[in-house]
Amino acid sequence: MKTALFSHTDCLKHVEIPGHAEQRARLTAVLDAVRAADLDLVEHTAPLAKRADLLRVHNADYVDQILDNAPLEGWKQLDPDTAQSPGSAEAALRAVGAVIAAVDGMMASEYTRAFCAVRPPGHHARPGTAMGFCLFNSVAIAAKYARDVHGLSRVAVIDFDVHHGNGTQEMFWDEAGLLYASLHQEGFYPGTGKADERGKWGRIINAPLPAGTDGTAWRQAYEEHIHPGLQDFAPELILLSAGFDAHRDDPLAQFNLDSADFVWITDKLVALALETANGRVVSVLEGGYDLAALGRCSAAHVEALGKA
Ligand SMILES: [Zn+2]
């Protein structure tokens, strides 16, 4: 079965302040590399998310602030790392819309794997605030959507971005039917993600690892700390917060992974999805700031998604 690729040119309307790492060129690098890899893909245009879907995880005041008070020119600073340009809200709505549409297509058995090449990223976005380059938490919204609209009982998000997805964790904290698991750099932005942060139902699994972690230690941490809990949970749908900033060339973080490590974890998660989730995996681009590594890793990841 072909892998679905969701994106939209509106994701380029979120314009970065000059010199910002989360730049438009990231999306172009990802799409160029994925398309050049000659994979068996079907491309889809991401729809705009509906306000009601944003409210599954975000406060109404915050949603209104982003949608109704966009700057007319230049930038509005939302947090020290995150700025809104005139087209940012539209970009973020396409990012959320991509993930929801990918879930819908999957639940309609049109395909079993999807990759959402979108920006801005989402996993730091909190219920009432933008944070860490993120406006709306696309993955968390789609997880709750899959549960509420498609009636799934167990949805898992696995986050292999080098930063901890504090927003997703916060949104999942009280939920028995949503699991969040993360591999991330310890003592690093945003400061959350300690191993003893487990959520109300023990459905949060954090594997913090020190700066300098290589692929061997990272794979071992997945096997020891994440895989057993994930397998016990038996997700009916797997969502990936696919950040590639744990790559050794990434300028923002200090892990030493290469593209083979991202292929390895993709293979593991696809295999688990085949056991428990009818093979369903929706992967969503989060971070990754070295353009060459980001392109290579994304293409290798999408190829691995489509293998089994
Ligand atoms: Zn990151």
CSV table of C-alpha atoms and ligand atoms in Angstrom, one decimal:
chain,number,residue,atom,x,y,z
A,1,MET,CA,0.0,0.0,0.0
A,2,LYS,CA,1.3,3.5,-0.8
A,3,THR,CA,2.3,5.9,1.9
A,4,ALA,CA,0.3,9.1,2.2
A,5,LEU,CA,2.3,12.4,2.1
A,6,PHE,CA,0.5,15.4,3.5
A,7,SER,CA,1.7,18.9,3.1
A,8,HIS,CA,0.6,22.4,2.0
A,9,THR,CA,2.3,25.4,0.6
A,10,ASP,CA,0.6,27.5,3.3
A,11,CYS,CA,3.1,26.0,5.7
A,12,LEU,CA,5.6,28.3,4.1
A,13,LYS,CA,3.5,31.3,5.1
A,14,HIS,CA,4.8,31.1,8.7
A,15,VAL,CA,7.8,33.4,8.0
A,16,GLU,CA,10.7,33.2,10.4
A,17,ILE,CA,12.5,36.1,11.9
A,18,PRO,CA,15.8,36.2,9.9
A,19,GLY,CA,18.3,33.8,11.3
A,20,HIS,CA,15.8,31.7,13.2
A,21,ALA,CA,16.5,27.9,13.1
A,22,GLU,CA,12.8,27.0,12.5
A,23,GLN,CA,12.9,28.4,8.9
A,24,ARG,CA,10.9,27.9,5.8
A,25,ALA,CA,13.8,26.2,4.1
A,26,ARG,CA,13.3,23.2,6.5
A,27,LEU,CA,10.1,22.3,4.8
A,28,THR,CA,11.5,22.6,1.3
A,29,ALA,CA,14.5,20.5,2.3
A,30,VAL,CA,12.2,17.7,3.6
A,31,LEU,CA,9.9,17.7,0.6
A,32,ASP,CA,12.7,17.9,-1.9
A,33,ALA,CA,14.5,14.9,-0.3
A,34,VAL,CA,11.3,12.8,0.2
A,35,ARG,CA,10.2,13.4,-3.4
A,36,ALA,CA,13.7,12.8,-4.8
A,37,ALA,CA,13.8,9.4,-3.0
A,38,ASP,CA,11.5,7.9,-5.6
A,39,LEU,CA,9.2,6.3,-3.0
A,40,ASP,CA,5.7,4.8,-3.5
A,41,LEU,CA,3.8,7.9,-2.2
A,42,VAL,CA,0.4,9.5,-2.8
A,43,GLU,CA,0.5,13.2,-2.1
A,44,HIS,CA,-2.4,14.9,-0.4
A,45,THR,CA,-3.1,18.6,0.2
A,46,ALA,CA,-3.6,19.3,3.8
A,47,PRO,CA,-7.0,20.9,4.7
A,48,LEU,CA,-7.4,23.7,7.2
A,49,ALA,CA,-8.2,22.4,10.7
A,50,LYS,CA,-11.4,23.5,12.2
A,51,ARG,CA,-11.5,25.7,15.3
A,52,ALA,CA,-13.5,23.0,17.2
A,53,ASP,CA,-10.6,20.5,16.7
A,54,LEU,CA,-8.1,23.0,18.2
A,55,LEU,CA,-10.3,23.2,21.2
A,56,ARG,CA,-9.8,19.5,21.9
A,57,VAL,CA,-6.5,20.5,23.6
A,58,HIS,CA,-6.3,24.3,23.5
A,59,ASN,CA,-8.1,27.0,25.5
A,60,ALA,CA,-10.6,29.2,23.5
A,61,ASP,CA,-8.8,32.4,24.5
A,62,TYR,CA,-5.5,31.2,23.2
A,63,VAL,CA,-7.1,29.9,19.9
A,64,ASP,CA,-8.8,33.3,19.4
A,65,GLN,CA,-5.5,35.1,20.2
A,66,ILE,CA,-3.7,33.2,17.4
A,67,LEU,CA,-6.5,33.1,14.8
A,68,ASP,CA,-8.0,36.6,15.3
A,69,ASN,CA,-5.1,38.8,16.3
A,70,ALA,CA,-2.4,38.0,13.8
A,71,PRO,CA,0.0,40.8,13.0
A,72,LEU,CA,-0.7,42.6,9.7
A,73,GLU,CA,3.1,42.8,9.0
A,74,GLY,CA,6.3,41.8,10.7
A,75,TRP,CA,6.2,39.6,13.7
A,76,LYS,CA,4.4,39.3,17.0
A,77,GLN,CA,6.5,37.7,19.7
A,78,LEU,CA,4.6,34.9,21.5
A,79,ASP,CA,7.4,33.6,23.7
A,80,PRO,CA,11.1,34.2,23.7
A,81,ASP,CA,11.6,31.6,20.9
A,82,THR,CA,8.3,31.8,19.0
A,83,ALA,CA,7.0,34.6,16.8
A,84,GLN,CA,3.8,34.9,14.7
A,85,SER,CA,4.0,36.4,11.2
A,86,PRO,CA,0.8,37.3,9.2
A,87,GLY,CA,0.6,33.8,7.7
A,88,SER,CA,1.5,31.8,10.8
A,89,ALA,CA,-2.1,30.9,11.8
A,90,GLU,CA,-2.8,29.6,8.4
A,91,ALA,CA,0.4,27.5,8.4
A,92,ALA,CA,-0.5,26.1,11.8
A,93,LEU,CA,-4.0,25.3,10.7
A,94,ARG,CA,-2.7,23.3,7.7
A,95,ALA,CA,-0.3,21.5,10.0
A,96,VAL,CA,-3.1,20.4,12.3
A,97,GLY,CA,-5.4,19.7,9.3
A,98,ALA,CA,-2.8,17.5,7.8
A,99,VAL,CA,-2.6,15.2,10.8
A,100,ILE,CA,-6.4,15.0,11.2
A,101,ALA,CA,-6.9,14.2,7.5
A,102,ALA,CA,-4.1,11.6,7.7
A,103,VAL,CA,-6.0,10.0,10.6
A,104,ASP,CA,-9.3,10.1,8.7
A,105,GLY,CA,-7.8,8.5,5.6
A,106,MET,CA,-6.2,5.8,7.7
A,107,MET,CA,-9.5,5.0,9.5
A,108,ALA,CA,-11.2,4.8,6.1
A,109,SER,CA,-8.5,2.2,5.2
A,110,GLU,CA,-7.2,4.3,2.3
A,111,TYR,CA,-3.6,3.7,3.5
A,112,THR,CA,-1.9,2.6,6.7
A,113,ARG,CA,1.1,4.9,6.8
A,114,ALA,CA,1.3,8.7,6.5
A,115,PHE,CA,3.9,11.4,6.8
A,116,CYS,CA,2.9,15.0,7.5
A,117,ALA,CA,5.6,17.4,6.2
A,118,VAL,CA,4.4,20.5,8.0
A,119,ARG,CA,5.5,23.5,10.0
A,120,PRO,CA,5.4,25.1,12.5
A,121,PRO,CA,6.0,22.1,14.8
A,122,GLY,CA,3.7,21.4,17.6
A,123,HIS,CA,4.9,19.3,20.6
A,124,HIS,CA,5.9,22.2,22.9
A,125,ALA,CA,2.5,24.1,22.4
A,126,ARG,CA,0.6,24.1,25.7
A,127,PRO,CA,-3.1,24.4,26.2
A,128,GLY,CA,-3.0,28.1,26.6
A,129,THR,CA,0.4,29.2,25.2
A,130,ALA,CA,2.7,29.0,22.2
A,131,MET,CA,6.1,27.7,23.1
A,132,GLY,CA,9.4,26.6,21.6
A,133,PHE,CA,8.6,27.4,17.9
A,134,CYS,CA,5.1,25.7,18.2
A,135,LEU,CA,1.7,27.2,17.9
A,136,PHE,CA,-0.9,24.4,17.9
A,137,ASN,CA,-0.1,20.9,19.1
A,138,SER,CA,-1.0,19.0,16.0
A,139,VAL,CA,-0.1,15.5,17.3
A,140,ALA,CA,-2.0,15.9,20.5
A,141,ILE,CA,-5.1,17.3,18.7
A,142,ALA,CA,-5.1,14.4,16.3
A,143,ALA,CA,-4.7,11.8,19.1
A,144,LYS,CA,-7.8,13.2,20.9
A,145,TYR,CA,-9.6,13.5,17.5
A,146,ALA,CA,-8.9,9.8,16.8
A,147,ARG,CA,-10.4,8.9,20.1
A,148,ASP,CA,-13.4,11.2,20.1
A,149,VAL,CA,-14.4,11.0,16.4
A,150,HIS,CA,-13.2,7.5,15.5
A,151,GLY,CA,-13.8,5.9,18.9
A,152,LEU,CA,-10.4,4.5,19.4
A,153,SER,CA,-9.7,3.4,23.0
A,154,ARG,CA,-5.9,3.5,22.9
A,155,VAL,CA,-3.7,6.0,20.9
A,156,ALA,CA,0.0,6.3,21.4
A,157,VAL,CA,2.4,9.2,20.6
A,158,ILE,CA,6.1,8.3,20.4
A,159,ASP,CA,8.2,11.4,20.3
A,160,PHE,CA,11.8,11.0,19.2
A,161,ASP,CA,12.6,14.7,18.7
A,162,VAL,CA,15.6,15.5,20.9
A,163,HIS,CA,13.5,17.9,23.0
A,164,HIS,CA,10.9,16.7,25.4
A,165,GLY,CA,7.3,17.3,24.1
A,166,ASN,CA,6.1,19.0,27.3
A,167,GLY,CA,2.9,20.2,25.6
A,168,THR,CA,1.8,16.7,24.6
A,169,GLN,CA,2.7,15.3,28.0
A,170,GLU,CA,0.6,18.0,29.7
A,171,MET,CA,-2.4,17.4,27.4
A,172,PHE,CA,-2.2,13.6,28.0
A,173,TRP,CA,-1.5,13.7,31.7
A,174,ASP,CA,-4.9,12.7,33.0
A,175,GLU,CA,-5.8,10.4,30.1
A,176,ALA,CA,-5.9,6.7,30.5
A,177,GLY,CA,-6.4,6.0,26.8
A,178,LEU,CA,-3.6,8.2,25.5
A,179,LEU,CA,0.1,7.2,25.9
A,180,TYR,CA,3.0,9.6,25.4
A,181,ALA,CA,6.6,8.2,25.2
A,182,SER,CA,9.7,10.3,24.6
A,183,LEU,CA,13.4,9.9,24.1
A,184,HIS,CA,15.1,13.2,24.7
A,185,GLN,CA,18.2,15.0,25.9
A,186,GLU,CA,18.3,15.3,29.7
A,187,GLY,CA,18.4,18.7,31.4
A,188,PHE,CA,17.8,20.4,28.1
A,189,TYR,CA,15.0,22.6,26.7
A,190,PRO,CA,12.1,22.7,27.8
A,191,GLY,CA,13.2,21.2,31.2
A,192,THR,CA,10.5,18.6,31.6
A,193,GLY,CA,10.6,14.9,30.8
A,194,LYS,CA,12.1,13.3,33.9
A,195,ALA,CA,11.7,9.6,34.2
A,196,ASP,CA,9.4,10.0,37.3
A,197,GLU,CA,6.8,12.1,35.3
A,198,ARG,CA,4.4,9.3,34.7
A,199,GLY,CA,0.9,10.9,34.4
A,200,LYS,CA,-2.2,10.0,36.3
A,201,TRP,CA,-2.5,6.5,34.8
A,202,GLY,CA,1.2,5.7,34.2
A,203,ARG,CA,0.7,6.4,30.5
A,204,ILE,CA,3.7,8.8,30.3
A,205,ILE,CA,7.0,7.2,29.6
A,206,ASN,CA,10.1,9.4,29.6
A,207,ALA,CA,13.6,8.3,28.7
A,208,PRO,CA,15.9,11.2,29.3
A,209,LEU,CA,19.5,10.6,28.0
A,210,PRO,CA,22.6,12.7,28.5
A,211,ALA,CA,24.3,15.0,26.0
A,212,GLY,CA,26.6,12.9,23.7
A,213,THR,CA,24.2,9.9,23.5
A,214,ASP,CA,24.9,7.8,20.5
A,215,GLY,CA,22.7,5.5,18.5
A,216,THR,CA,23.6,2.4,20.5
A,217,ALA,CA,22.6,4.0,23.9
A,218,TRP,CA,19.5,5.6,22.3
A,219,ARG,CA,18.3,2.2,20.8
A,220,GLN,CA,18.9,0.5,24.1
A,221,ALA,CA,16.9,3.2,26.0
A,222,TYR,CA,14.0,2.6,23.6
A,223,GLU,CA,14.2,-1.2,24.0
A,224,GLU,CA,14.4,-1.0,27.9
A,225,HIS,CA,12.2,2.0,28.8
A,226,ILE,CA,9.7,2.6,26.0
A,227,HIS,CA,9.0,-0.6,24.0
A,228,PRO,CA,7.7,-2.8,26.9
A,229,GLY,CA,5.1,-0.2,28.1
A,230,LEU,CA,4.1,0.6,24.5
A,231,GLN,CA,3.6,-3.1,23.8
A,232,ASP,CA,1.5,-3.6,27.0
A,233,PHE,CA,-0.6,-0.6,26.0
A,234,ALA,CA,-1.3,-2.1,22.6
A,235,PRO,CA,-2.1,1.1,20.7
A,236,GLU,CA,-4.8,1.0,18.0
A,237,LEU,CA,-3.1,3.9,16.3
A,238,ILE,CA,0.5,5.2,16.6
A,239,LEU,CA,1.4,8.8,16.0
A,240,LEU,CA,5.0,9.9,15.8
A,241,SER,CA,6.4,13.3,16.8
A,242,ALA,CA,9.2,12.9,14.3
A,243,GLY,CA,11.9,15.4,15.0
A,244,PHE,CA,15.3,14.8,13.5
A,245,ASP,CA,17.3,17.2,15.8
A,246,ALA,CA,18.9,14.2,17.6
A,247,HIS,CA,21.1,13.9,14.5
A,248,ARG,CA,24.8,14.5,15.1
A,249,ASP,CA,24.9,17.4,12.7
A,250,ASP,CA,22.1,19.3,14.4
A,251,PRO,CA,23.1,22.8,15.6
A,252,LEU,CA,20.6,23.0,18.5
A,253,ALA,CA,21.3,19.7,20.4
A,254,GLN,CA,24.1,17.3,21.4
A,255,PHE,CA,23.0,13.8,20.5
A,256,ASN,CA,25.0,11.7,18.0
A,257,LEU,CA,22.5,9.8,15.9
A,258,ASP,CA,22.5,9.3,12.2
A,259,SER,CA,19.8,8.4,9.7
A,260,ALA,CA,20.2,4.7,10.4
A,261,ASP,CA,19.0,5.2,13.9
A,262,PHE,CA,15.8,6.9,12.7
A,263,VAL,CA,15.2,4.1,10.3
A,264,TRP,CA,15.7,1.6,13.1
A,265,ILE,CA,13.1,3.2,15.4
A,266,THR,CA,10.7,3.5,12.4
A,267,ASP,CA,11.1,-0.2,11.7
A,268,LYS,CA,10.4,-1.0,15.4
A,269,LEU,CA,7.3,1.1,15.5
A,270,VAL,CA,5.9,-0.1,12.2
A,271,ALA,CA,6.4,-3.7,13.5
A,272,LEU,CA,4.5,-2.9,16.7
A,273,ALA,CA,1.8,-1.1,14.7
A,274,LEU,CA,1.4,-4.3,12.6
A,275,GLU,CA,0.9,-6.3,15.8
A,276,THR,CA,-1.6,-4.0,17.6
A,277,ALA,CA,-2.8,-1.2,15.3
A,278,ASN,CA,-3.6,-2.8,11.9
A,279,GLY,CA,-0.3,-1.2,10.8
A,280,ARG,CA,-1.5,2.4,11.3
A,281,VAL,CA,1.2,5.0,11.8
A,282,VAL,CA,0.9,8.7,11.2
A,283,SER,CA,4.2,10.5,11.4
A,284,VAL,CA,4.4,14.2,11.9
A,285,LEU,CA,7.5,16.4,11.4
A,286,GLU,CA,8.6,18.2,14.5
A,287,GLY,CA,12.2,19.6,14.8
A,288,GLY,CA,15.4,19.1,12.8
A,289,TYR,CA,17.6,22.1,12.0
A,290,ASP,CA,20.5,21.0,9.9
A,291,LEU,CA,18.9,21.1,6.5
A,292,ALA,CA,21.0,18.4,4.8
A,293,ALA,CA,20.6,16.0,7.7
A,294,LEU,CA,16.9,16.8,8.0
A,295,GLY,CA,16.3,16.0,4.3
A,296,ARG,CA,18.3,12.7,4.5
A,297,CYS,CA,16.6,11.6,7.7
A,298,SER,CA,13.1,12.5,6.5
A,299,ALA,CA,13.5,10.6,3.3
A,300,ALA,CA,15.0,7.5,5.1
A,301,HIS,CA,12.2,7.6,7.7
A,302,VAL,CA,9.4,7.9,5.0
A,303,GLU,CA,11.0,5.0,3.1
A,304,ALA,CA,11.0,2.9,6.3
A,305,LEU,CA,7.4,3.8,7.0
A,306,GLY,CA,6.4,2.3,3.7
A,307,LYS,CA,8.4,-0.9,3.9
A,308,ALA,CA,6.3,-3.3,5.8
B,1,ZN,ZN,13.3,19.5,18.9
